[in-house]
mmCIF file with all atom_site columns, C-alpha atoms in Angstrom:
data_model
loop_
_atom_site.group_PDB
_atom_site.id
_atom_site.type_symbol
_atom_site.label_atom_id
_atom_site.label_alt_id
_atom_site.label_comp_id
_atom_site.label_asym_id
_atom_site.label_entity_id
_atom_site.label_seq_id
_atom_site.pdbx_PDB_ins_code
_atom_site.Cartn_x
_atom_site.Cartn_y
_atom_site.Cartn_z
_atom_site.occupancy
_atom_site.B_iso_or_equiv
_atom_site.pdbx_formal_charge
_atom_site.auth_seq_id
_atom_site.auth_comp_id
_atom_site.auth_asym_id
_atom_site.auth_atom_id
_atom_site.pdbx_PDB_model_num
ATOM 1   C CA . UNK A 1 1   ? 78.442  97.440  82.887  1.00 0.00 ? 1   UNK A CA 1
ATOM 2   C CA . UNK A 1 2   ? 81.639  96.260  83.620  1.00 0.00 ? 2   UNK A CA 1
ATOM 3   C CA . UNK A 1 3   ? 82.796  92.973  84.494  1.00 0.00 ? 3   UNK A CA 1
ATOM 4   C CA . UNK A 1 4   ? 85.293  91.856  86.936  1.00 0.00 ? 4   UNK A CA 1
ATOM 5   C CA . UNK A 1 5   ? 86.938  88.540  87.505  1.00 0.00 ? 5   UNK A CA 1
ATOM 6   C CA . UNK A 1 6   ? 90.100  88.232  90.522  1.00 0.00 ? 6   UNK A CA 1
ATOM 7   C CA . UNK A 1 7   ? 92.509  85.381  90.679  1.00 0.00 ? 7   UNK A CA 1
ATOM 8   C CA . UNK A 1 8   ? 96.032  84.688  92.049  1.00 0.00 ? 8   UNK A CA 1
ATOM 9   C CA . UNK A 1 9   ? 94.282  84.205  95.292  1.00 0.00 ? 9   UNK A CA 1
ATOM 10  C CA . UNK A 1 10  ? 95.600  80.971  97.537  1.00 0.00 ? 10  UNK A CA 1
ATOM 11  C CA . UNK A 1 11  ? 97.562  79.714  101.065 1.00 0.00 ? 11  UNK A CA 1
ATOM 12  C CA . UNK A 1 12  ? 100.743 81.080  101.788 1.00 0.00 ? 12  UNK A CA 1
ATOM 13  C CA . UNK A 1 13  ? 102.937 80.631  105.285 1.00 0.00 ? 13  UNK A CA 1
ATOM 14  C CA . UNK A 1 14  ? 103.168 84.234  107.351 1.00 0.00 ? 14  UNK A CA 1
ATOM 15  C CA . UNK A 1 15  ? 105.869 86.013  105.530 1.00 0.00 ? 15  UNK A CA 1
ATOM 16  C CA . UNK A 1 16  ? 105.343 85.097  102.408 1.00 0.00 ? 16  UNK A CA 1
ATOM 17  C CA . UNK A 1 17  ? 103.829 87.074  99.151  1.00 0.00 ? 17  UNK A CA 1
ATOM 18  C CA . UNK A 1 18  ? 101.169 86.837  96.810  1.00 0.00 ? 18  UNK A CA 1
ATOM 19  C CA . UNK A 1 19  ? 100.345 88.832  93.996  1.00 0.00 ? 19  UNK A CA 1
ATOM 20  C CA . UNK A 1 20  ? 96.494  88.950  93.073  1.00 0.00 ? 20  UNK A CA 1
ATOM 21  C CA . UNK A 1 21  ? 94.598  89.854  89.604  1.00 0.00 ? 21  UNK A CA 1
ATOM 22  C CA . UNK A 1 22  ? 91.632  91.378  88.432  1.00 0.00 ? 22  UNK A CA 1
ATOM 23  C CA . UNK A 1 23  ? 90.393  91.415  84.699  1.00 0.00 ? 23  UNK A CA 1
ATOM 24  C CA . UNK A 1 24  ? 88.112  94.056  83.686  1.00 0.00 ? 24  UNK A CA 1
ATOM 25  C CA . UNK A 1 25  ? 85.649  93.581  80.615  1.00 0.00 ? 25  UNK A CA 1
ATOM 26  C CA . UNK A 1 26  ? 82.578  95.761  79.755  1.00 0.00 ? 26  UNK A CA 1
ATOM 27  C CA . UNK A 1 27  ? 83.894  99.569  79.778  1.00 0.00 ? 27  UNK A CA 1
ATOM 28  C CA . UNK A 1 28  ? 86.033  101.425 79.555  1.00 0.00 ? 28  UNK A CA 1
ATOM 29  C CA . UNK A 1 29  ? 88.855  100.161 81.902  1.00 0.00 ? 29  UNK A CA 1
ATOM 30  C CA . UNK A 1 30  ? 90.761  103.520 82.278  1.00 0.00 ? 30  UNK A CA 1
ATOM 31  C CA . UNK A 1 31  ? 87.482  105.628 83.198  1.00 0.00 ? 31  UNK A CA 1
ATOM 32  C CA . UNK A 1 32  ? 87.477  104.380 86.706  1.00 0.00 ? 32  UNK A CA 1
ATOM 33  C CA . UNK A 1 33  ? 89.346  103.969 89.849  1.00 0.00 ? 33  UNK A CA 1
ATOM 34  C CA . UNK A 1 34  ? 89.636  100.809 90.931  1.00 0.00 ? 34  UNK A CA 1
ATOM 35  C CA . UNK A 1 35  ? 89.731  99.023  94.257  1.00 0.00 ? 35  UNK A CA 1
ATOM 36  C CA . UNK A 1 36  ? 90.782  96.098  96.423  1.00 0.00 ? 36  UNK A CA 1
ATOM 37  C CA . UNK A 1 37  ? 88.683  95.344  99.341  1.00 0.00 ? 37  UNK A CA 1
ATOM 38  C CA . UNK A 1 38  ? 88.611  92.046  101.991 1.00 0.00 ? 38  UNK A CA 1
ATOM 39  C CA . UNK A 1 39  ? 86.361  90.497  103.991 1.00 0.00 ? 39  UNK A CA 1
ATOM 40  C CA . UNK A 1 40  ? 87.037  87.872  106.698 1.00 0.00 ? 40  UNK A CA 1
ATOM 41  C CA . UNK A 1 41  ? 84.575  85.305  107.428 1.00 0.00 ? 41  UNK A CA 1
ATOM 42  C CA . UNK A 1 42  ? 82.043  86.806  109.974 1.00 0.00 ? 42  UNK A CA 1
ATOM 43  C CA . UNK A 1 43  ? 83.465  90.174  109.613 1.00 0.00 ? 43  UNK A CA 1
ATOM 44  C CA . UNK A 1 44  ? 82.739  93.169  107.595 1.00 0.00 ? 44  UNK A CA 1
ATOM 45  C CA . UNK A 1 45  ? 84.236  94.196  104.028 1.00 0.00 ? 45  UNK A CA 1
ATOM 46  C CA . UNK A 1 46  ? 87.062  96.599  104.217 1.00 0.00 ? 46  UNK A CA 1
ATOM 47  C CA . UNK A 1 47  ? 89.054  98.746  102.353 1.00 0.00 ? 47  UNK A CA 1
ATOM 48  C CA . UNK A 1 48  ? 92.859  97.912  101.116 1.00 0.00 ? 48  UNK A CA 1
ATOM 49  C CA . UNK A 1 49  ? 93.985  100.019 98.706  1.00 0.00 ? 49  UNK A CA 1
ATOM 50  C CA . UNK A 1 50  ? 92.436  102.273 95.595  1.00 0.00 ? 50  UNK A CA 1
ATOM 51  C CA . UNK A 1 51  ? 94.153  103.265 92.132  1.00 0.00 ? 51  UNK A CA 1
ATOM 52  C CA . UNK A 1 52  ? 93.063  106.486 90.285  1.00 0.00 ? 52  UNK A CA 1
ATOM 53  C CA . UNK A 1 53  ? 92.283  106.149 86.563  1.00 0.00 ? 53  UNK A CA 1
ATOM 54  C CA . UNK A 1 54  ? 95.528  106.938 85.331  1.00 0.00 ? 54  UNK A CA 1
ATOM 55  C CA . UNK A 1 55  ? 97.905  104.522 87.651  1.00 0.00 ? 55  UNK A CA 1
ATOM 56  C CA . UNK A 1 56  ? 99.190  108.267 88.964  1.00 0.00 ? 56  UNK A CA 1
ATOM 57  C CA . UNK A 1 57  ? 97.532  107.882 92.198  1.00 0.00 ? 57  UNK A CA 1
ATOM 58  C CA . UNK A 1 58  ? 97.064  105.776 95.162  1.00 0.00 ? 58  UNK A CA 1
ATOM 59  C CA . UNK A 1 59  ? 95.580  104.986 99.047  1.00 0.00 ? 59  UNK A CA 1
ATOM 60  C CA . UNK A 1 60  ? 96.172  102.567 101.125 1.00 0.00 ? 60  UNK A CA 1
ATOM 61  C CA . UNK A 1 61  ? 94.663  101.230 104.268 1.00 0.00 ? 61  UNK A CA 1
ATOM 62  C CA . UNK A 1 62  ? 96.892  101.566 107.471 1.00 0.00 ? 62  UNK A CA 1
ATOM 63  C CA . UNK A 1 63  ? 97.455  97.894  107.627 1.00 0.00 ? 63  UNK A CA 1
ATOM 64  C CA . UNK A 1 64  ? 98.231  97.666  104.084 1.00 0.00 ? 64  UNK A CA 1
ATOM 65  C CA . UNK A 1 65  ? 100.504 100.399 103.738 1.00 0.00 ? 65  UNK A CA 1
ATOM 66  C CA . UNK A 1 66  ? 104.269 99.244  103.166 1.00 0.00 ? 66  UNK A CA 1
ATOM 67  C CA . UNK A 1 67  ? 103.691 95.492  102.748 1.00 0.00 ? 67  UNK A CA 1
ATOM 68  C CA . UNK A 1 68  ? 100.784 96.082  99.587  1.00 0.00 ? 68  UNK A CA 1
ATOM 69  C CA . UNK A 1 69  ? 101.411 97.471  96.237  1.00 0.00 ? 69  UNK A CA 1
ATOM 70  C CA . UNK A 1 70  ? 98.857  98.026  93.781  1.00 0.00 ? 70  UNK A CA 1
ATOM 71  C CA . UNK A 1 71  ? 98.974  98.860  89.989  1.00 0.00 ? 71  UNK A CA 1
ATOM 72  C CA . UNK A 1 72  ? 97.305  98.996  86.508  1.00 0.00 ? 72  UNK A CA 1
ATOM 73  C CA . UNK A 1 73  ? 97.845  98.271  83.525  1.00 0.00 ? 73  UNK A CA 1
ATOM 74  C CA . UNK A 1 74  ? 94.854  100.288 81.084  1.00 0.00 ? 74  UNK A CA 1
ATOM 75  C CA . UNK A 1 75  ? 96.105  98.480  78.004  1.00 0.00 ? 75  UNK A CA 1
ATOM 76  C CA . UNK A 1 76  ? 95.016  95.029  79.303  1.00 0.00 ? 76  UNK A CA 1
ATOM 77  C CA . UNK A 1 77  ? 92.048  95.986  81.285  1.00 0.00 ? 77  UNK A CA 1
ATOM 78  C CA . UNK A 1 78  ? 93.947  94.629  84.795  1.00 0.00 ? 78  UNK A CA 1
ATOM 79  C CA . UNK A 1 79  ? 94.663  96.008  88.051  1.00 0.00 ? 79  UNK A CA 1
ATOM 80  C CA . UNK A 1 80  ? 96.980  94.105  90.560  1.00 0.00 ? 80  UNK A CA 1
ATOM 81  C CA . UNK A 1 81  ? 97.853  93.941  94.248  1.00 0.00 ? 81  UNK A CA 1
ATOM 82  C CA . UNK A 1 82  ? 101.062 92.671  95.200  1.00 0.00 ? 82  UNK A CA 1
ATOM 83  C CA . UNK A 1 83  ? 101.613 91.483  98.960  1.00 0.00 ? 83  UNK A CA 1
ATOM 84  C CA . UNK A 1 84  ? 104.761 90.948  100.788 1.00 0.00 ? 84  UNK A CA 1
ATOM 85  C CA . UNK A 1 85  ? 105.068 90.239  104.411 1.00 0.00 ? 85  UNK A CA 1
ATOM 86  C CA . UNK A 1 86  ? 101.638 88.796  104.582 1.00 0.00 ? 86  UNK A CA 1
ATOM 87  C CA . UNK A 1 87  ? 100.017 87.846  108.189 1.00 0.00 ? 87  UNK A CA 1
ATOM 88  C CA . UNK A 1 88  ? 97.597  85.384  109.128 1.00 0.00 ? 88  UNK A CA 1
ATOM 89  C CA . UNK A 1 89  ? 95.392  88.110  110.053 1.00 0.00 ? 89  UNK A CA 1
ATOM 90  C CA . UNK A 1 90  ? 95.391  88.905  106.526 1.00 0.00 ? 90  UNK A CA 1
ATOM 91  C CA . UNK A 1 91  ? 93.422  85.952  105.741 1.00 0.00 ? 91  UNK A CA 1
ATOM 92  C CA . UNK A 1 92  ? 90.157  86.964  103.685 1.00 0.00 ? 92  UNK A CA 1
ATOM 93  C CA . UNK A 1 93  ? 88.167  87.082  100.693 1.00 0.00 ? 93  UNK A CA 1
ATOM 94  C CA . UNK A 1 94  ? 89.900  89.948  98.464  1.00 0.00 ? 94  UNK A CA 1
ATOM 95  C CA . UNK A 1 95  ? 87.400  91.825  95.804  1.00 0.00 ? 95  UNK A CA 1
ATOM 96  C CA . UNK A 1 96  ? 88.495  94.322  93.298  1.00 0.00 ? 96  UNK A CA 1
ATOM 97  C CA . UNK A 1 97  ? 85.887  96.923  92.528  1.00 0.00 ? 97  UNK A CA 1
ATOM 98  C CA . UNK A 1 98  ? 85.921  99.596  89.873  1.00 0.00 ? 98  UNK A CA 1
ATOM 99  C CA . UNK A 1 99  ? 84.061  102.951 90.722  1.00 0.00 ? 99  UNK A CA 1
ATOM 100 C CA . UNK A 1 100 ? 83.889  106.211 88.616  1.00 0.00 ? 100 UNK A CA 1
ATOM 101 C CA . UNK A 1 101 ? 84.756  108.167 91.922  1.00 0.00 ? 101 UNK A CA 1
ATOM 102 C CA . UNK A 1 102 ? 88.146  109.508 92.586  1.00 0.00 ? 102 UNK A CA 1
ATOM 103 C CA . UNK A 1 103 ? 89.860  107.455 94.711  1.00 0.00 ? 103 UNK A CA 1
ATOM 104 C CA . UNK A 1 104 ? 86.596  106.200 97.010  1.00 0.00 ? 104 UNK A CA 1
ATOM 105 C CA . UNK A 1 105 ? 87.555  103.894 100.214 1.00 0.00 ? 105 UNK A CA 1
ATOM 106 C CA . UNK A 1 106 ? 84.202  103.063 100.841 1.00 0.00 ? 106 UNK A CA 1
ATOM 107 C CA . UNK A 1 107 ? 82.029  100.412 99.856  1.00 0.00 ? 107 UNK A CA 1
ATOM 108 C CA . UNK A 1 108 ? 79.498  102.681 98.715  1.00 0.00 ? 108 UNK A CA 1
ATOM 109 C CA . UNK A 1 109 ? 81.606  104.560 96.297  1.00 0.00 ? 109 UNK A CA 1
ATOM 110 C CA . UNK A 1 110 ? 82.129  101.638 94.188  1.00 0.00 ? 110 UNK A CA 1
ATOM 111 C CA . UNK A 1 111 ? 79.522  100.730 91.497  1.00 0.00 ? 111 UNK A CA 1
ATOM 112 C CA . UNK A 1 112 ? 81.098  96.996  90.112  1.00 0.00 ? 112 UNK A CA 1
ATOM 113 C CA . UNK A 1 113 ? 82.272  94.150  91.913  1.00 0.00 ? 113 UNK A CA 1
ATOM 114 C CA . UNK A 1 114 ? 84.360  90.806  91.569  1.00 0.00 ? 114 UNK A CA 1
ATOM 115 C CA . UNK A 1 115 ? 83.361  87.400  92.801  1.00 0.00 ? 115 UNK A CA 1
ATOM 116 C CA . UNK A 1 116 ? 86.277  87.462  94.728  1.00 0.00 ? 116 UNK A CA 1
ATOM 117 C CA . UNK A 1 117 ? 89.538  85.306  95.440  1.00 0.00 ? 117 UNK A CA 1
ATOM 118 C CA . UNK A 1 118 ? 90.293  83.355  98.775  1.00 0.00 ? 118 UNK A CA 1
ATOM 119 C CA . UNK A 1 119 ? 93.467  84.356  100.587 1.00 0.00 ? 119 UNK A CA 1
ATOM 120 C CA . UNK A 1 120 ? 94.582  82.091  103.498 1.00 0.00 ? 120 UNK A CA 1
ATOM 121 C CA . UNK A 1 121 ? 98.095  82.408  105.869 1.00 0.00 ? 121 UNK A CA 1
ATOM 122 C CA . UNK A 1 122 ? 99.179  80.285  107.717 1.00 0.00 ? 122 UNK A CA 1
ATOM 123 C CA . UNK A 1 123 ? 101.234 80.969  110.673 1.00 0.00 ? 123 UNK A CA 1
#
């Protein structure tokens, strides 16, 4: 079982950056990928952006690529997502996810879940 907890969520204006957290607790951290997903109310989860084990490898969604960077660090259990240039259309409810896949973009490839963190832009 592992255990996952995101924060760093919050409202920003369009253009702005936020940089959100995820704590892993249970197993071993560095035996899966892990994953950032968002869902907008009344619309379906989606993919953002996937880490491999090591930190050596990533994927990002088209609309994430060149504004979203995510990392790991293995020795505290966290994985990160920093956003720049952020949109009101990016306005969701971000999950990390931790799957024992390599490098899965869907939902089904992922095994643990956060609660989630609220992101809001304004324009």
């Amino acid at each position: 079982q592992v255990q996952l907890v995101e924060s760093g969520g919050g409202l920003v204006q369009a253009g702005g950056s936020l940089r959100l957290s995820c704590a892993a607790s249970g197993r071993t951290f560095s035996n899966y990928s892990m994953g950032w997903f968002r869902q907008a109310t009344g619309k379906e989860r989606k993919f953002v952006s996937v880490i491999s084990w090591s930190g050596g490898s990533t994927y990002y969604a088209d609309f994430a690529k060149g504004r979203f960077t995510i990392s790991r660090d293995n020795a505290k259990n966290t994985v990160s997502l920093q956003m720049n240039s952020l949109k009101p259309e990016d306005t969701a409810v971000y999950y990390c996810a931790a799957s024992g896949q390599l490098l899965p973009a869907a939902l089904g490839g992922y095994h643990y879940w956060g609660q989630g963190t609220q992101v809001t832009v304004s324009s």
